Amino acid sequence: MDSTIEVAEPKWPELLGSNNWEGLLDPLNLSLRKLILRCGDLCQATYDSFNNDENSKYCGCCRYGKASFFHKVMFEAASDYEVASYLYATAEVSSREAFLFQSKSRESWDRESNWIGYIAVSTDEVSAELGRREIYVALRGTTRSYEWIDILGAEPQSAKRLLGANDDTDGDCHEKAPKLLTKIKELVEKYRDEEVSVTLTGHSLGASLAVLSAFDLVENGFTDIPVSAIVFGCPRVGDKAFNERLKKHPNVNVLHVKNTIDVIPHYPGRLLGYRDTGIDLLIDTRKSPSLKESKNPSDWHNLQAMLHVVAGWNGEKGDFELKVKRNLALVNKSCEFLKDECMVPGSWWVEKNKGMVRNEDGEWIVASPEEEDLPVPEFDFD
């Protein structure tokens, strides 16, 4: 008698957390694994396309235009998604240089903000196949050293600015609504005759922004569509009251992919009132036979290393074995975490000649973007 029990494939609301990912994390469901990897690759695209060269007058922008974005970052499913909007942000802290890159050029395109991410939607063909329109918000983490987390500070701040109309005392809620809310509202209205899901994703600082933005959406009226945050290496963002209020919204769910040895998710500390948010998928980069026994906290926090481990994760007690095809070389995009015998150079994702080109006069100069890639500020993140 065949004792094999056939496990039903989870429906898309379950993959987005409608049942708190119950029964999908250990063992890690294949469809959920692929969704997590897709979100991680959407995050990685924000790093790969960000211009942090302070010698360029376009420092702080995205290197690529919306039409060609996914192809130029070599996103695997480039033809399946379209960029609907770019997002920009500024920083209201004393040490702005910890967050913002600014050009040294007097002709800088923008001295007040940096490109922080994008909103993407699935194409008509993919949406028809999936049975829903996917809306993704991918938010970039900082590319500075991790000193940013000390500069940001750990003193809790009021969430009043995120709260909805019921908590607004001056009747000016709509005028103050962040532009992200405005754009998501436009897209939901555009696809009102379809099933729609909104997934926010980010790594590190971008993960924090993704969680807060998910909270922002449901607090400001997005209560009848699934809103999920699938994040990586996320610092704590709120206290007990924040988490309790988040849980009151049945349509929002947070999945946190967390490396056991990563220190960033443990900051700010619980003694300051901070609590973990959402459901954890705990992984351990030490499980992979391809990674060095690194003592560098930046390696423990590296996004591509986490995605490599997600691809082969079989639980705390299981052996590491890839369940989906994923190129090992991706790990070393911005680090040197792979063992030397893998023969992959470290930090290999760089602009050719660091963006220098030879002009008609034989002079080497910093290249200007192609016309389709010229930055055009549109939506502020907040």
GROMACS .gro file of C-alpha atoms in nm:
model
  382
    1MET     CA    1   0.000   0.000   0.000
    2ASP     CA    2   0.139   0.340  -0.101
    3SER     CA    3   0.179   0.549   0.213
    4THR     CA    4   0.290   0.858   0.024
    5ILE     CA    5   0.075   1.158   0.110
    6GLU     CA    6   0.031   1.404  -0.172
    7VAL     CA    7   0.068   1.758  -0.044
    8ALA     CA    8  -0.162   2.008  -0.213
    9GLU     CA    9   0.010   2.299  -0.385
   10PRO     CA   10  -0.060   2.617  -0.185
   11LYS     CA   11  -0.277   2.878  -0.350
   12TRP     CA   12  -0.128   3.221  -0.409
   13PRO     CA   13  -0.286   3.386  -0.101
   14GLU     CA   14  -0.115   3.122   0.113
   15LEU     CA   15   0.220   3.194  -0.054
   16LEU     CA   16   0.167   3.557   0.041
   17GLY     CA   17   0.099   3.468   0.404
   18SER     CA   18  -0.279   3.442   0.437
   19ASN     CA   19  -0.223   3.151   0.677
   20ASN     CA   20   0.102   3.288   0.825
   21TRP     CA   21   0.295   3.049   0.598
   22GLU     CA   22   0.188   2.759   0.819
   23GLY     CA   23   0.326   2.430   0.688
   24LEU     CA   24   0.530   2.602   0.415
   25LEU     CA   25   0.855   2.688   0.596
   26ASP     CA   26   0.980   2.354   0.727
   27PRO     CA   27   1.024   2.193   0.488
   28LEU     CA   28   1.043   2.500   0.267
   29ASN     CA   29   0.775   2.477   0.000
   30LEU     CA   30   0.917   2.491  -0.352
   31SER     CA   31   0.677   2.760  -0.477
   32LEU     CA   32   0.744   2.974  -0.171
   33ARG     CA   33   1.117   2.920  -0.217
   34LYS     CA   34   1.089   3.053  -0.573
   35LEU     CA   35   0.882   3.351  -0.457
   36ILE     CA   36   1.141   3.439  -0.191
   37LEU     CA   37   1.420   3.418  -0.447
   38ARG     CA   38   1.227   3.638  -0.688
   39CYS     CA   39   1.181   3.899  -0.416
   40GLY     CA   40   1.550   3.878  -0.332
   41ASP     CA   41   1.646   3.928  -0.695
   42LEU     CA   42   1.414   4.229  -0.715
   43CYS     CA   43   1.601   4.370  -0.413
   44GLN     CA   44   1.939   4.293  -0.568
   45ALA     CA   45   1.840   4.488  -0.877
   46THR     CA   46   1.826   4.806  -0.666
   47TYR     CA   47   2.190   4.758  -0.565
   48ASP     CA   48   2.308   4.659  -0.912
   49SER     CA   49   2.157   4.965  -1.079
   50PHE     CA   50   2.236   5.237  -0.824
   51ASN     CA   51   2.493   5.497  -0.926
   52ASN     CA   52   2.712   5.562  -0.620
   53ASP     CA   53   3.002   5.716  -0.813
   54GLU     CA   54   3.051   6.059  -0.659
   55ASN     CA   55   3.259   6.165  -0.962
   56SER     CA   56   2.949   6.139  -1.179
   57LYS     CA   57   2.699   6.423  -1.192
   58TYR     CA   58   2.432   6.153  -1.191
   59CYS     CA   59   2.546   6.010  -0.858
   60GLY     CA   60   2.249   5.902  -0.648
   61CYS     CA   61   2.027   5.802  -0.938
   62CYS     CA   62   1.943   5.475  -1.109
   63ARG     CA   63   2.179   5.396  -1.397
   64TYR     CA   64   1.900   5.264  -1.617
   65GLY     CA   65   1.570   5.390  -1.749
   66LYS     CA   66   1.241   5.221  -1.665
   67ALA     CA   67   1.190   5.068  -2.010
   68SER     CA   68   1.520   4.879  -2.008
   69PHE     CA   69   1.569   4.837  -1.633
   70PHE     CA   70   1.507   4.464  -1.590
   71HIS     CA   71   1.705   4.373  -1.900
   72LYS     CA   72   2.006   4.585  -1.804
   73VAL     CA   73   2.027   4.441  -1.453
   74MET     CA   74   1.996   4.098  -1.617
   75PHE     CA   75   1.692   4.002  -1.413
   76GLU     CA   76   1.608   3.642  -1.497
   77ALA     CA   77   1.240   3.711  -1.564
   78ALA     CA   78   1.304   4.047  -1.731
   79SER     CA   79   1.018   4.012  -1.979
   80ASP     CA   80   0.763   3.927  -1.710
   81TYR     CA   81   0.761   4.263  -1.531
   82GLU     CA   82   0.748   4.632  -1.615
   83VAL     CA   83   0.867   4.922  -1.401
   84ALA     CA   84   0.571   5.147  -1.326
   85SER     CA   85   0.752   5.409  -1.123
   86TYR     CA   86   1.082   5.501  -0.962
   87LEU     CA   87   1.099   5.612  -0.599
   88TYR     CA   88   1.325   5.874  -0.445
   89ALA     CA   89   1.402   5.960  -0.083
   90THR     CA   90   1.587   6.207   0.132
   91ALA     CA   91   1.714   6.170   0.488
   92GLU     CA   92   1.614   6.375   0.791
   93VAL     CA   93   1.917   6.292   1.005
   94SER     CA   94   2.220   6.488   1.116
   95SER     CA   95   2.467   6.285   0.908
   96ARG     CA   96   2.301   6.272   0.566
   97GLU     CA   97   2.616   6.132   0.410
   98ALA     CA   98   2.551   5.804   0.593
   99PHE     CA   99   2.249   5.751   0.367
  100LEU     CA  100   2.276   5.978   0.065
  101PHE     CA  101   2.535   5.984  -0.209
  102GLN     CA  102   2.603   6.327  -0.355
  103SER     CA  103   2.795   6.415  -0.668
  104LYS     CA  104   3.108   6.625  -0.639
  105SER     CA  105   3.007   6.795  -0.963
  106ARG     CA  106   2.856   7.144  -0.964
  107GLU     CA  107   2.618   7.011  -1.228
  108SER     CA  108   2.475   6.743  -1.001
  109TRP     CA  109   2.132   6.627  -1.118
  110ASP     CA  110   1.990   6.634  -0.761
  111ARG     CA  111   2.149   6.728  -0.430
  112GLU     CA  112   1.851   6.658  -0.206
  113SER     CA  113   1.747   6.300  -0.279
  114ASN     CA  114   1.863   5.957  -0.392
  115TRP     CA  115   1.690   5.686  -0.591
  116ILE     CA  116   1.554   5.440  -0.334
  117GLY     CA  117   1.376   5.178  -0.545
  118TYR     CA  118   1.089   5.112  -0.781
  119ILE     CA  119   0.738   4.983  -0.828
  120ALA     CA  120   0.694   4.700  -1.080
  121VAL     CA  121   0.390   4.519  -1.215
  122SER     CA  122   0.351   4.188  -1.391
  123THR     CA  123   0.279   4.204  -1.764
  124ASP     CA  124  -0.063   4.124  -1.909
  125GLU     CA  125   0.054   3.782  -2.025
  126VAL     CA  126   0.205   3.684  -1.691
  127SER     CA  127  -0.094   3.822  -1.499
  128ALA     CA  128  -0.332   3.614  -1.709
  129GLU     CA  129  -0.124   3.305  -1.641
  130LEU     CA  130  -0.105   3.374  -1.266
  131GLY     CA  131  -0.467   3.474  -1.230
  132ARG     CA  132  -0.372   3.801  -1.060
  133ARG     CA  133  -0.185   4.124  -1.119
  134GLU     CA  134   0.134   4.133  -0.914
  135ILE     CA  135   0.252   4.469  -0.785
  136TYR     CA  136   0.601   4.473  -0.631
  137VAL     CA  137   0.769   4.752  -0.439
  138ALA     CA  138   1.146   4.695  -0.412
  139LEU     CA  139   1.335   4.922  -0.173
  140ARG     CA  140   1.711   4.967  -0.167
  141GLY     CA  141   1.926   4.923   0.140
  142THR     CA  142   2.224   5.145   0.204
  143THR     CA  143   2.547   5.079   0.019
  144ARG     CA  144   2.747   5.253   0.288
  145SER     CA  145   2.916   5.065   0.573
  146TYR     CA  146   2.693   4.947   0.853
  147GLU     CA  147   2.780   5.250   1.065
  148TRP     CA  148   2.448   5.386   0.932
  149ILE     CA  149   2.258   5.193   1.194
  150ASP     CA  150   2.434   5.383   1.473
  151ILE     CA  151   2.381   5.717   1.301
  152LEU     CA  152   2.012   5.646   1.255
  153GLY     CA  153   1.976   5.595   1.627
  154ALA     CA  154   1.756   5.356   1.820
  155GLU     CA  155   1.528   5.596   2.004
  156PRO     CA  156   1.169   5.498   1.920
  157GLN     CA  157   0.972   5.749   1.713
  158SER     CA  158   0.599   5.805   1.687
  159ALA     CA  159   0.413   5.622   1.410
  160LYS     CA  160   0.153   5.900   1.390
  161ARG     CA  161   0.256   6.005   1.039
  162LEU     CA  162   0.181   5.650   0.917
  163LEU     CA  163  -0.161   5.624   1.074
  164GLY     CA  164  -0.478   5.652   0.871
  165ALA     CA  165  -0.756   5.904   0.859
  166ASN     CA  166  -0.907   5.782   1.185
  167ASP     CA  167  -0.597   5.900   1.367
  168ASP     CA  168  -0.552   6.226   1.178
  169THR     CA  169  -0.655   6.527   1.380
  170ASP     CA  170  -0.619   6.805   1.127
  171GLY     CA  171  -0.828   6.662   0.845
  172ASP     CA  172  -0.539   6.688   0.601
  173CYS     CA  173  -0.460   6.319   0.567
  174HIS     CA  174  -0.485   6.300   0.188
  175GLU     CA  175  -0.263   6.598   0.123
  176LYS     CA  176   0.008   6.452   0.345
  177ALA     CA  177  -0.015   6.101   0.201
  178PRO     CA  178   0.326   5.980   0.081
  179LYS     CA  179   0.367   5.949  -0.294
  180LEU     CA  180   0.412   5.572  -0.265
  181LEU     CA  181   0.053   5.545  -0.144
  182THR     CA  182  -0.062   5.762  -0.431
  183LYS     CA  183   0.105   5.546  -0.695
  184ILE     CA  184  -0.016   5.218  -0.545
  185LYS     CA  185  -0.369   5.360  -0.534
  186GLU     CA  186  -0.342   5.450  -0.903
  187LEU     CA  187  -0.229   5.099  -0.993
  188VAL     CA  188  -0.498   4.929  -0.786
  189GLU     CA  189  -0.757   5.149  -0.956
  190LYS     CA  190  -0.608   5.073  -1.299
  191TYR     CA  191  -0.639   4.699  -1.238
  192ARG     CA  192  -0.965   4.716  -1.042
  193ASP     CA  193  -1.124   4.443  -1.257
  194GLU     CA  194  -0.845   4.198  -1.171
  195GLU     CA  195  -0.723   4.017  -0.862
  196VAL     CA  196  -0.436   4.229  -0.727
  197SER     CA  197  -0.159   4.160  -0.475
  198VAL     CA  198   0.098   4.404  -0.337
  199THR     CA  199   0.433   4.268  -0.222
  200LEU     CA  200   0.698   4.491  -0.069
  201THR     CA  201   1.053   4.368  -0.045
  202GLY     CA  202   1.386   4.497   0.074
  203HIS     CA  203   1.717   4.407   0.235
  204SER     CA  204   1.870   4.570   0.543
  205LEU     CA  205   1.753   4.932   0.561
  206GLY     CA  206   1.533   4.859   0.260
  207ALA     CA  207   1.371   4.578   0.458
  208SER     CA  208   1.281   4.822   0.735
  209LEU     CA  209   1.126   5.056   0.480
  210ALA     CA  210   0.931   4.768   0.326
  211VAL     CA  211   0.777   4.666   0.660
  212LEU     CA  212   0.687   5.026   0.749
  213SER     CA  213   0.544   5.082   0.401
  214ALA     CA  214   0.327   4.771   0.428
  215PHE     CA  215   0.195   4.905   0.759
  216ASP     CA  216   0.145   5.244   0.594
  217LEU     CA  217  -0.062   5.093   0.313
  218VAL     CA  218  -0.305   4.902   0.534
  219GLU     CA  219  -0.338   5.191   0.779
  220ASN     CA  220  -0.436   5.417   0.492
  221GLY     CA  221  -0.713   5.220   0.330
  222PHE     CA  222  -0.561   4.921   0.150
  223THR     CA  223  -0.761   4.667   0.348
  224ASP     CA  224  -0.926   4.458   0.078
  225ILE     CA  225  -0.620   4.330  -0.112
  226PRO     CA  226  -0.331   4.111   0.008
  227VAL     CA  227  -0.034   4.320   0.123
  228SER     CA  228   0.286   4.131   0.205
  229ALA     CA  229   0.638   4.224   0.302
  230ILE     CA  230   0.902   3.962   0.220
  231VAL     CA  231   1.226   4.098   0.362
  232PHE     CA  232   1.587   4.001   0.424
  233GLY     CA  233   1.814   4.091   0.717
  234CYS     CA  234   1.566   4.341   0.860
  235PRO     CA  235   1.649   4.553   1.166
  236ARG     CA  236   1.370   4.579   1.422
  237VAL     CA  237   1.129   4.858   1.336
  238GLY     CA  238   0.869   4.879   1.612
  239ASP     CA  239   0.762   4.804   1.966
  240LYS     CA  240   0.491   4.577   2.106
  241ALA     CA  241   0.218   4.829   2.029
  242PHE     CA  242   0.332   4.860   1.667
  243ASN     CA  243   0.324   4.484   1.619
  244GLU     CA  244  -0.015   4.449   1.785
  245ARG     CA  245  -0.159   4.717   1.560
  246LEU     CA  246  -0.006   4.553   1.252
  247LYS     CA  247  -0.167   4.221   1.348
  248LYS     CA  248  -0.510   4.385   1.358
  249HIS     CA  249  -0.499   4.404   0.979
  250PRO     CA  250  -0.579   4.051   0.851
  251ASN     CA  251  -0.466   4.130   0.496
  252VAL     CA  252  -0.104   4.220   0.579
  253ASN     CA  253   0.171   3.967   0.646
  254VAL     CA  254   0.547   3.991   0.698
  255LEU     CA  255   0.799   3.715   0.622
  256HIS     CA  256   1.154   3.782   0.743
  257VAL     CA  257   1.438   3.575   0.596
  258LYS     CA  258   1.698   3.592   0.870
  259ASN     CA  259   2.051   3.449   0.879
  260THR     CA  260   2.110   3.301   1.225
  261ILE     CA  261   2.450   3.467   1.265
  262ASP     CA  262   2.355   3.805   1.118
  263VAL     CA  263   2.371   4.076   1.385
  264ILE     CA  264   2.162   4.341   1.207
  265PRO     CA  265   1.818   4.183   1.281
  266HIS     CA  266   1.900   4.199   1.654
  267TYR     CA  267   1.929   4.576   1.644
  268PRO     CA  268   1.780   4.791   1.798
  269GLY     CA  269   1.770   4.588   2.117
  270ARG     CA  270   1.472   4.456   2.309
  271LEU     CA  271   1.578   4.657   2.614
  272LEU     CA  272   1.483   4.968   2.417
  273GLY     CA  273   1.135   4.830   2.361
  274TYR     CA  274   1.183   4.695   2.010
  275ARG     CA  275   1.027   4.364   1.908
  276ASP     CA  276   1.056   4.131   1.610
  277THR     CA  277   0.793   4.175   1.340
  278GLY     CA  278   0.632   3.900   1.135
  279ILE     CA  279   0.718   3.536   1.073
  280ASP     CA  280   1.083   3.429   1.059
  281LEU     CA  281   1.241   3.195   0.808
  282LEU     CA  282   1.565   3.120   0.988
  283ILE     CA  283   1.853   3.010   0.768
  284ASP     CA  284   2.223   2.959   0.838
  285THR     CA  285   2.492   3.050   0.586
  286ARG     CA  286   2.730   2.813   0.767
  287LYS     CA  287   2.533   2.525   0.614
  288SER     CA  288   2.664   2.591   0.264
  289PRO     CA  289   2.982   2.400   0.172
  290SER     CA  290   3.068   2.672  -0.081
  291LEU     CA  291   3.097   2.961   0.165
  292LYS     CA  292   3.404   3.053   0.368
  293GLU     CA  293   3.405   3.042   0.747
  294SER     CA  294   3.396   3.420   0.743
  295LYS     CA  295   3.434   3.636   1.052
  296ASN     CA  296   3.312   3.941   0.862
  297PRO     CA  297   2.966   4.058   0.976
  298SER     CA  298   2.908   4.210   0.631
  299ASP     CA  299   2.928   3.860   0.481
  300TRP     CA  300   2.673   3.731   0.730
  301HIS     CA  301   2.441   4.011   0.619
  302ASN     CA  302   2.507   3.975   0.244
  303LEU     CA  303   2.187   3.943   0.042
  304GLN     CA  304   2.323   3.713  -0.229
  305ALA     CA  305   2.467   3.479   0.032
  306MET     CA  306   2.123   3.455   0.190
  307LEU     CA  307   1.960   3.382  -0.145
  308HIS     CA  308   2.218   3.113  -0.217
  309VAL     CA  309   2.129   2.946   0.112
  310VAL     CA  310   1.754   2.982   0.052
  311ALA     CA  311   1.801   2.796  -0.277
  312GLY     CA  312   1.952   2.500  -0.093
  313TRP     CA  313   1.789   2.525   0.249
  314ASN     CA  314   1.642   2.202   0.385
  315GLY     CA  315   1.588   2.299   0.745
  316GLU     CA  316   1.814   2.328   1.046
  317LYS     CA  317   1.868   1.952   1.060
  318GLY     CA  318   1.872   1.886   0.686
  319ASP     CA  319   2.174   1.884   0.457
  320PHE     CA  320   2.232   2.175   0.222
  321GLU     CA  321   2.117   2.075  -0.127
  322LEU     CA  322   2.004   2.306  -0.406
  323LYS     CA  323   1.634   2.263  -0.482
  324VAL     CA  324   1.632   2.520  -0.762
  325LYS     CA  325   1.895   2.612  -1.016
  326ARG     CA  326   2.089   2.917  -0.900
  327ASN     CA  327   2.428   3.034  -1.020
  328LEU     CA  328   2.687   3.013  -0.744
  329ALA     CA  329   2.882   3.311  -0.881
  330LEU     CA  330   2.602   3.547  -0.776
  331VAL     CA  331   2.722   3.520  -0.416
  332ASN     CA  332   3.037   3.718  -0.496
  333LYS     CA  333   2.862   4.006  -0.672
  334SER     CA  334   2.959   4.246  -0.393
  335CYS     CA  335   3.174   4.038  -0.157
  336GLU     CA  336   3.436   3.761  -0.142
  337PHE     CA  337   3.234   3.507   0.056
  338LEU     CA  338   3.283   3.211  -0.180
  339LYS     CA  339   3.567   2.970  -0.112
  340ASP     CA  340   3.874   3.022  -0.331
  341GLU     CA  341   3.828   2.687  -0.505
  342CYS     CA  342   3.505   2.821  -0.658
  343MET     CA  343   3.728   3.038  -0.879
  344VAL     CA  344   3.494   3.337  -0.874
  345PRO     CA  345   3.643   3.688  -0.836
  346GLY     CA  346   3.517   3.902  -0.553
  347SER     CA  347   3.288   4.203  -0.599
  348TRP     CA  348   3.267   4.140  -0.971
  349TRP     CA  349   2.953   4.345  -1.051
  350VAL     CA  350   3.111   4.676  -1.158
  351GLU     CA  351   3.064   4.922  -1.442
  352LYS     CA  352   3.311   4.863  -1.726
  353ASN     CA  353   3.618   5.085  -1.669
  354LYS     CA  354   3.423   5.232  -1.375
  355GLY     CA  355   3.208   5.423  -1.621
  356MET     CA  356   3.497   5.590  -1.804
  357VAL     CA  357   3.485   5.619  -2.184
  358ARG     CA  358   3.716   5.766  -2.446
  359ASN     CA  359   3.566   6.057  -2.637
  360GLU     CA  360   3.625   6.167  -2.995
  361ASP     CA  361   3.926   6.375  -2.886
  362GLY     CA  362   4.091   6.074  -2.727
  363GLU     CA  363   4.023   6.199  -2.374
  364TRP     CA  364   3.897   5.966  -2.102
  365ILE     CA  365   3.584   6.106  -1.935
  366VAL     CA  366   3.301   5.988  -1.711
  367ALA     CA  367   3.032   5.860  -1.945
  368SER     CA  368   2.690   6.022  -1.954
  369PRO     CA  369   2.388   5.792  -1.955
  370GLU     CA  370   2.217   5.703  -2.279
  371GLU     CA  371   1.913   5.920  -2.344
  372GLU     CA  372   1.672   5.648  -2.233
  373ASP     CA  373   1.863   5.615  -1.905
  374LEU     CA  374   1.872   5.983  -1.806
  375PRO     CA  375   1.718   6.026  -1.460
  376VAL     CA  376   1.381   6.198  -1.436
  377PRO     CA  377   1.270   6.248  -1.073
  378GLU     CA  378   0.908   6.151  -1.030
  379PHE     CA  379   0.780   6.001  -0.704
  380ASP     CA  380   0.932   6.084  -0.369
  381PHE     CA  381   0.923   5.787  -0.135
  382ASP     CA  382   0.770   6.007   0.132
   0.00000   0.00000   0.00000
